[in-house]
Tab-separated table of C-alpha atoms in Angstrom:
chain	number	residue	atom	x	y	z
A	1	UNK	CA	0.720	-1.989	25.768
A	2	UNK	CA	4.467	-1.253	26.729
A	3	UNK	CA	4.530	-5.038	27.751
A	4	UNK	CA	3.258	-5.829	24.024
A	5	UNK	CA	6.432	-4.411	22.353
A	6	UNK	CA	8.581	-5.597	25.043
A	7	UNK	CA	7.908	-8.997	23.940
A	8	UNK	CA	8.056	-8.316	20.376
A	9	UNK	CA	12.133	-7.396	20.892
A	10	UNK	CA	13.097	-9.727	23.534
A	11	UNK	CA	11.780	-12.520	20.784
A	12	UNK	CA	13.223	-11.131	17.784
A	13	UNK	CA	16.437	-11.027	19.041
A	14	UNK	CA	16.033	-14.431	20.477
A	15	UNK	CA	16.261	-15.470	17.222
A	16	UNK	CA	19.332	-16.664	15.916
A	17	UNK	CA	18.272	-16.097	12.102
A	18	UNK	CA	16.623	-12.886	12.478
A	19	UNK	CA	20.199	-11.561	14.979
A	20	UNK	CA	22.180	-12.915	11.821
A	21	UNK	CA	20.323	-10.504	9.758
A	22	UNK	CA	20.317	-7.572	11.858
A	23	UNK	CA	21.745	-8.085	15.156
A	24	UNK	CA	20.374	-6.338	17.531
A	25	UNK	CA	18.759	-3.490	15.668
A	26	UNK	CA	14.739	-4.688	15.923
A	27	UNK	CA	13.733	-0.910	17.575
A	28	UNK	CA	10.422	-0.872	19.061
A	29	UNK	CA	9.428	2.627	17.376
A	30	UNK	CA	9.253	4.160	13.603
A	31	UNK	CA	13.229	4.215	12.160
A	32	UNK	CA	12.489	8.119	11.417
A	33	UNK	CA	11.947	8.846	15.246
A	34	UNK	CA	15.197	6.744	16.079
A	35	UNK	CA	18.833	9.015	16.231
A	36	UNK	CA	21.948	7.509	14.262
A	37	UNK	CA	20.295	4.266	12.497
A	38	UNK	CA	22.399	1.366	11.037
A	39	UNK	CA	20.708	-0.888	8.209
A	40	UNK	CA	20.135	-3.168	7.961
A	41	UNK	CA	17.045	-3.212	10.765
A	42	UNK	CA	13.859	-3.812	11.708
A	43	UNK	CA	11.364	-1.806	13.311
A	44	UNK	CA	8.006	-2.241	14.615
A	45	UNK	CA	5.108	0.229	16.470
A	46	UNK	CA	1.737	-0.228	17.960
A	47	UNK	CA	-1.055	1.093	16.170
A	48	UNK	CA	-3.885	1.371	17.728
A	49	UNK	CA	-6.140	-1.252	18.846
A	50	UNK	CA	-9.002	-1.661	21.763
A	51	UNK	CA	-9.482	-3.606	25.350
A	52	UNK	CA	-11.783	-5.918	25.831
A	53	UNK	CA	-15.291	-4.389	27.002
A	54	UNK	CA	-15.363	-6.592	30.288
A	55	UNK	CA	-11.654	-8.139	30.675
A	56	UNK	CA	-9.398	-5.082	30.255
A	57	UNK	CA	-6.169	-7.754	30.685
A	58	UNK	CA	-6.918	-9.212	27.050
A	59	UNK	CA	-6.853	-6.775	23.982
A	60	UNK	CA	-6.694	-7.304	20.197
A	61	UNK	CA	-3.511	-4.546	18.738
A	62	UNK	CA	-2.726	-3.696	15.237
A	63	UNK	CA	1.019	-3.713	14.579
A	64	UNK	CA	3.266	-2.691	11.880
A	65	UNK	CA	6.535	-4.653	11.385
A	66	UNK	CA	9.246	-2.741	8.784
A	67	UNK	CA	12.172	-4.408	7.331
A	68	UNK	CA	14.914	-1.960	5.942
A	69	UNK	CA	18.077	-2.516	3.821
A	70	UNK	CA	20.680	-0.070	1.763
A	71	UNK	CA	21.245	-3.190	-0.245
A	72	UNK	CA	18.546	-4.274	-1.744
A	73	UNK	CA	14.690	-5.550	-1.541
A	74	UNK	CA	16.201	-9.218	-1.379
A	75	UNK	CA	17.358	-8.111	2.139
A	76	UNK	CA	14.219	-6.567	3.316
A	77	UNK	CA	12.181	-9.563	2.381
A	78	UNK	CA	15.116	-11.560	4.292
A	79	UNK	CA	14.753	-9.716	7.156
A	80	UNK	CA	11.100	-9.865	6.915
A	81	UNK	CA	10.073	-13.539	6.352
A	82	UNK	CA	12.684	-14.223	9.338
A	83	UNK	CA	10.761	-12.051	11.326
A	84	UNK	CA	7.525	-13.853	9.995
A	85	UNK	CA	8.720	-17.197	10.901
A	86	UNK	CA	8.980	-15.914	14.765
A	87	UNK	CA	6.165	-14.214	14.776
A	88	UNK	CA	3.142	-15.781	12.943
A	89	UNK	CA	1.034	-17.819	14.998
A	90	UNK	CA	3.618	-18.214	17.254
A	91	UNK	CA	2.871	-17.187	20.912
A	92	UNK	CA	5.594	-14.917	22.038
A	93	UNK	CA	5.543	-13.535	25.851
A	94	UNK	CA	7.622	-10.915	27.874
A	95	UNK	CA	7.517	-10.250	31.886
A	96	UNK	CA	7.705	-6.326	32.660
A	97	UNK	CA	8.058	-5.502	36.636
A	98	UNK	CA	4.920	-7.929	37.535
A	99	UNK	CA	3.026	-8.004	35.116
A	100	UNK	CA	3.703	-10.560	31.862
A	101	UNK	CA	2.337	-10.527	28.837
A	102	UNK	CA	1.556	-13.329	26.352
A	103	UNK	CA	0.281	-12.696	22.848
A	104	UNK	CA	-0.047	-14.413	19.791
A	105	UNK	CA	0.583	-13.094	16.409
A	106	UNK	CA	-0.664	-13.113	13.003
A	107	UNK	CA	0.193	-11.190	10.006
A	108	UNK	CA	-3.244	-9.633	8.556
A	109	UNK	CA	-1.840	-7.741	5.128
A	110	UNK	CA	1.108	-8.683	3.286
A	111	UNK	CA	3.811	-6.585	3.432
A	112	UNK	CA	3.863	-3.585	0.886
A	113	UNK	CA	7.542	-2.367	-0.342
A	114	UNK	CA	9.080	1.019	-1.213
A	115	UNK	CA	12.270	2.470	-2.164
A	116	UNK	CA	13.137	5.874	-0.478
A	117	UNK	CA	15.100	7.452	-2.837
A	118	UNK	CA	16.697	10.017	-0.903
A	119	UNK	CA	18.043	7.887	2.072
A	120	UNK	CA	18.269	5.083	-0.808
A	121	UNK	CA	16.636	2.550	1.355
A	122	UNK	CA	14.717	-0.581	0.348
A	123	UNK	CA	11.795	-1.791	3.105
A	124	UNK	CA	8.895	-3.374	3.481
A	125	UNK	CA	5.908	-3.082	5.582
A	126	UNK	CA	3.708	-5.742	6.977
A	127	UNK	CA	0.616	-5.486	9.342
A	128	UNK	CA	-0.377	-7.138	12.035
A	129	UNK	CA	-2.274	-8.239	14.811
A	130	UNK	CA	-1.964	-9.604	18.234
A	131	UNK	CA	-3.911	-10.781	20.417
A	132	UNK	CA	-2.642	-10.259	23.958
A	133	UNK	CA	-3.366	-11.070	27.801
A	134	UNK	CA	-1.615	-9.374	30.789
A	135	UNK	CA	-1.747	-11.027	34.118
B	1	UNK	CA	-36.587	-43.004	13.498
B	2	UNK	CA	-38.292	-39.721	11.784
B	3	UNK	CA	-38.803	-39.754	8.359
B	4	UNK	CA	-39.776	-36.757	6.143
B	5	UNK	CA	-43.118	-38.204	5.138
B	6	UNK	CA	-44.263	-38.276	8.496
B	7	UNK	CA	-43.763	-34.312	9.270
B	8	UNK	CA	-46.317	-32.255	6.858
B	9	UNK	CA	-44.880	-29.146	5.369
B	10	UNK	CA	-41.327	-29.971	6.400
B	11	UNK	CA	-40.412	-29.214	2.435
B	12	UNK	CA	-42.344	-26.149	2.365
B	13	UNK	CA	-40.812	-24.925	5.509
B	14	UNK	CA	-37.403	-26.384	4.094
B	15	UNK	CA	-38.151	-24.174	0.569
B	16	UNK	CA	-38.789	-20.982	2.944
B	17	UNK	CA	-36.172	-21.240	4.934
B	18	UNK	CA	-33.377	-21.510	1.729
B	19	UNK	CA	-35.160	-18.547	-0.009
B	20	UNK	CA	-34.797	-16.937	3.973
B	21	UNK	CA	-31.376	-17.857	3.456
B	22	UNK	CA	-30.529	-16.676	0.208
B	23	UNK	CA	-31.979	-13.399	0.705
B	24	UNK	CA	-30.365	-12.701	3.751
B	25	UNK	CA	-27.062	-13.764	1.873
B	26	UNK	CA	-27.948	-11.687	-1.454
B	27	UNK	CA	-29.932	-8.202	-0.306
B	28	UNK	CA	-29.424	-7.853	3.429
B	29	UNK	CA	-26.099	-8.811	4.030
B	30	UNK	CA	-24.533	-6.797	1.078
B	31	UNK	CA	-27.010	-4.095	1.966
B	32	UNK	CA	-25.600	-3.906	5.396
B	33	UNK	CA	-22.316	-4.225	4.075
B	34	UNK	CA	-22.610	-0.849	1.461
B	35	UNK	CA	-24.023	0.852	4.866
B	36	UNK	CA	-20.951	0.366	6.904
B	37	UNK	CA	-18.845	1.026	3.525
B	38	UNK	CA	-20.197	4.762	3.470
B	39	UNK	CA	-19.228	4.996	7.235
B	40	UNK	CA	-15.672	3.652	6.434
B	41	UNK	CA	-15.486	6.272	3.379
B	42	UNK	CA	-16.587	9.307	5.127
B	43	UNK	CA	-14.075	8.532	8.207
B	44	UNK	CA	-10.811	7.949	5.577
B	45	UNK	CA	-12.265	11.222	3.291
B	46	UNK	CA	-12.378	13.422	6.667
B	47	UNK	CA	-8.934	11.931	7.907
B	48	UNK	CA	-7.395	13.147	4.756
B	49	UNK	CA	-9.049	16.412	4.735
B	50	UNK	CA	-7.388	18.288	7.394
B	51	UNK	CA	-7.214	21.808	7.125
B	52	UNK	CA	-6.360	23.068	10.234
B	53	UNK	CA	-2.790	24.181	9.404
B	54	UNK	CA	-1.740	25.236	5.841
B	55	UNK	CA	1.585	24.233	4.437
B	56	UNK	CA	3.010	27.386	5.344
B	57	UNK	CA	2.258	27.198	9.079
B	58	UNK	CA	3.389	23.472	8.613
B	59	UNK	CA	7.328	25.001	7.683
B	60	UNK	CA	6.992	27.948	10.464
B	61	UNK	CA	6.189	24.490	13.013
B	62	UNK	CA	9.610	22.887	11.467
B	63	UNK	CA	7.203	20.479	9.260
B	64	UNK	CA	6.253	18.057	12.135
B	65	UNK	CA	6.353	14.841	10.561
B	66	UNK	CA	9.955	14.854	9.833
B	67	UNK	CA	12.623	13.396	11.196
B	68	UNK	CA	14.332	16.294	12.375
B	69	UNK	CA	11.496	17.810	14.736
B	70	UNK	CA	8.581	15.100	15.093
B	71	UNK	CA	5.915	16.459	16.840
B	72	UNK	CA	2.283	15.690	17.980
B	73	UNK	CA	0.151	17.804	16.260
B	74	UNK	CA	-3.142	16.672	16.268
B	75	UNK	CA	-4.922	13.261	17.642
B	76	UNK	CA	-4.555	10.488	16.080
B	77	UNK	CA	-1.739	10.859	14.501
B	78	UNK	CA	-2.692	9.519	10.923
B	79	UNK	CA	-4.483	12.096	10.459
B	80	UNK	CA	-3.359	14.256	7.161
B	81	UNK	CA	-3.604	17.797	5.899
B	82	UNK	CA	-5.290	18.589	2.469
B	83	UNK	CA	-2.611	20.003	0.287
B	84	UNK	CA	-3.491	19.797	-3.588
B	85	UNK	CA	-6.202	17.256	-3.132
B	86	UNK	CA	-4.593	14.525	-5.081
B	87	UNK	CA	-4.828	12.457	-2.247
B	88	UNK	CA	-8.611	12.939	-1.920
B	89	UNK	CA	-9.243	12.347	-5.504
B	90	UNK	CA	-7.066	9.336	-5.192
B	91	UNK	CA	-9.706	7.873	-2.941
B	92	UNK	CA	-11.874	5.086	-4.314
B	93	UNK	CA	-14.377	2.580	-2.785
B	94	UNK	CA	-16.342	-0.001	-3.643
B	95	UNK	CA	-18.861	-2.923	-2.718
B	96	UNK	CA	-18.678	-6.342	-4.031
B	97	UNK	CA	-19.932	-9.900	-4.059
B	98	UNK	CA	-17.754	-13.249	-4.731
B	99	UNK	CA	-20.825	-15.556	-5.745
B	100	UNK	CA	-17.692	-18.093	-5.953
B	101	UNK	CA	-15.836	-17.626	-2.582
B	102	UNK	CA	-19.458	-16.819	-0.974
B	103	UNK	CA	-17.852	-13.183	-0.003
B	104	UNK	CA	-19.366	-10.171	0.329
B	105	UNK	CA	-16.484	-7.159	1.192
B	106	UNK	CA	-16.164	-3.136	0.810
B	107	UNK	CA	-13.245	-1.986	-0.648
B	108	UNK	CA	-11.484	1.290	0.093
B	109	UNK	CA	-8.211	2.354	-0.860
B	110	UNK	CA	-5.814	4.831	-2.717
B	111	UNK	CA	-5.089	4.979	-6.091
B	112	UNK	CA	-0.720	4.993	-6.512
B	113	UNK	CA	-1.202	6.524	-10.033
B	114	UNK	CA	-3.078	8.895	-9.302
B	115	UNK	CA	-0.982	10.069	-5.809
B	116	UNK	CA	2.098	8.397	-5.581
B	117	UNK	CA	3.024	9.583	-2.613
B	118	UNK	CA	0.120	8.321	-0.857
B	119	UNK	CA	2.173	5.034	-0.006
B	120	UNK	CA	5.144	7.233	1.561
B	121	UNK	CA	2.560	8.591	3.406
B	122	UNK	CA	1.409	5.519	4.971
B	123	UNK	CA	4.286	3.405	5.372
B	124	UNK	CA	6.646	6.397	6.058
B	125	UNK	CA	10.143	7.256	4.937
B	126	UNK	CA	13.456	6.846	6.605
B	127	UNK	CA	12.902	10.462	6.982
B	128	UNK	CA	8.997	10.695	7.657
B	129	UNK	CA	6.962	9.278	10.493
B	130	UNK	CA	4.413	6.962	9.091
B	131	UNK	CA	0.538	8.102	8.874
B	132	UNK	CA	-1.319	5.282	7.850
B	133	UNK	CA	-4.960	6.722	7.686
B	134	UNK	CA	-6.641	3.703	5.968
B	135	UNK	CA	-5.771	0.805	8.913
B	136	UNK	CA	-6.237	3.738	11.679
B	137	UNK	CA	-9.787	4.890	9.838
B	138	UNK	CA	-10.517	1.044	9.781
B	139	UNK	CA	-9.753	0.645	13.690
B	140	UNK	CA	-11.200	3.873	14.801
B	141	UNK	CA	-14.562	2.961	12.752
B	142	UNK	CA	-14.990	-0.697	13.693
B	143	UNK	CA	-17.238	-0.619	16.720
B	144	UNK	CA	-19.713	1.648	14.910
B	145	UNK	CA	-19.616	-0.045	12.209
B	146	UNK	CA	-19.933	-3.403	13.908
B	147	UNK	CA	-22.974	-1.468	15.903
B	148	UNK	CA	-24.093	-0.164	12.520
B	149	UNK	CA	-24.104	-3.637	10.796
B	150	UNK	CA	-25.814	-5.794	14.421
B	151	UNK	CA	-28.635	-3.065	14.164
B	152	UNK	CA	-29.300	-3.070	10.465
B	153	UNK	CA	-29.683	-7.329	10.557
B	154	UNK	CA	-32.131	-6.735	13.414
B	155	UNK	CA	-34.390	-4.314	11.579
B	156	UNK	CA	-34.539	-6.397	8.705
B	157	UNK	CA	-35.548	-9.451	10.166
B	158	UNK	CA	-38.112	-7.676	12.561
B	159	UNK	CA	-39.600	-5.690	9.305
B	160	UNK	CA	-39.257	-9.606	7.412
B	161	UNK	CA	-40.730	-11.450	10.068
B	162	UNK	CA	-43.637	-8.569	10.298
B	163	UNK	CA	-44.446	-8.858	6.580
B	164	UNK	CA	-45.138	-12.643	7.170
């Protein structure tokens, strides 16, 4: 589900409050696999999920969405509910070589925050789900 | 126009089918529900049990999970080696029915006080690659437990509907 996370960025960035926030630093993968990161960002990875039994175009995928500052946790929640106000229930979709995806989003925990005190970074992490269809 | 009178034994088969109801709400539902529960628990105890590499072999392999030299070692990837068993003993569950909200729900979750670290562990560090083994136990259990749950409501209506 390339496609899925694909969509996720090009619509983030879309967004002229969520840019504001953190330009263009919404990275499709965990921030600790990422080289040379600037906060404040978001990031966001699959995980996990399953096909449909009979259409394999439509699947239900389990996302986590992170929201990091070296400020403070005002920032991460910032980040976050901007990312929450493109996301939830919207439908978001994304065209990769020829196939395009359309999925619609909705958050299914609250986000949970931490402080990492040896990077001293504030985030937050929600979860998600999405309900997709490639054609 | 019908009128109640006019059917006999519509109350009694009205009385029969609310105490149907009501048990299927109070014993067999939540029954079904602490069934799938111990499937949950037993897939989020072995998850956190791993034991294949110590902590030593862990450092030798340029501890995998960090920033510095992720690597794949085992499938899926929330899966997480038993060190000194706090996060095991952090591990609690438990069943429970909202008479109010009409909810019946298992419960199954880490204790912070008793492993802090246990939320590092899931949500990752800036430094750490994230191993959430509660939502990836919960995905990787659903169909059986789904299965489990569809099977268990059959059973007890076919042994119900036998008694009568």
């Amino acid at each position: 589900m390339n496609e899925l996370l694909v969509a996720l960025r090009t619509n983030l960035i879309a967004n002229a409050t969520v840019r504001g926030l953190v330009a263009d630093r919404c990275y499709p993968a965990h921030i600790a696999t990422l080289p040379n990161v600037t906060f404040p960002c978001a990031c966001f990875a699959l995980a996990g999920g399953s096909l449909d039994r009979d259409v394999s175009d439509f699947g239900i995928i389990s996302a986590n969405i992170w929201a990091w500052s070296m400020k403070h946790y005002e920032q991460s929640w910032e980040i976050y509910n901007a990312i929450f106000a493109v996301l939830d229930h919207n439908n978001i979709s994304a065209t990769v070589g020829a196939k395009t995806i359309r999925a619609v989003l909705r958050e299914t925990a609250r986000p949970i925050q931490a402080y990492d005190e040896i990077e001293k970074v504030y985030y937050l992490m929600g979860t998600w789900e999405a309900r997709c269809l490639k054609s | 126009m019908y009128d109640n009178k006019y059917i006999h034994g519509l109350d009694l088969i009205n009385e029969n089918l609310n105490q149907y109801k009501e048990f299927v709400k109070d014993k067999v539902v939540f029954g079904g529900i602490i069934l799938i529960g111990k499937i949950l628990d037993r897939g989020i105890i072995k998850n956190i049990n791993l034991t294949d590499h110590t902590l030593r072999e862990l450092a030798k392999m340029g501890h995998p999970y960090a920033k510095r030299n992720p690597q794949m070692i085992h499938t899926p990837e929330y899966l997480v080696h038993k060190q000194s068993g706090e996060l095991r003993s952090s591990f609690y569950s438990y069943n429970y029915q909202d008479y109010i909200k009409n909810r019946t729900a298992h419960v199954a979750g880490v204790d912070e006080n008793k492993a802090p670290h246990a939320k590092f562990v899931i949500m990752g560090t800036s430094k750490m690659v994230p191993r959430d083994f509660l939502g990836g136990t919960l995905q990787e259990k659903a169909q059986e437990m789904r299965d489990e749950f569809i099977n268990f409501m059959k059973k007890t209506r076919f042994r119900k509907a036998a008694k009568k």
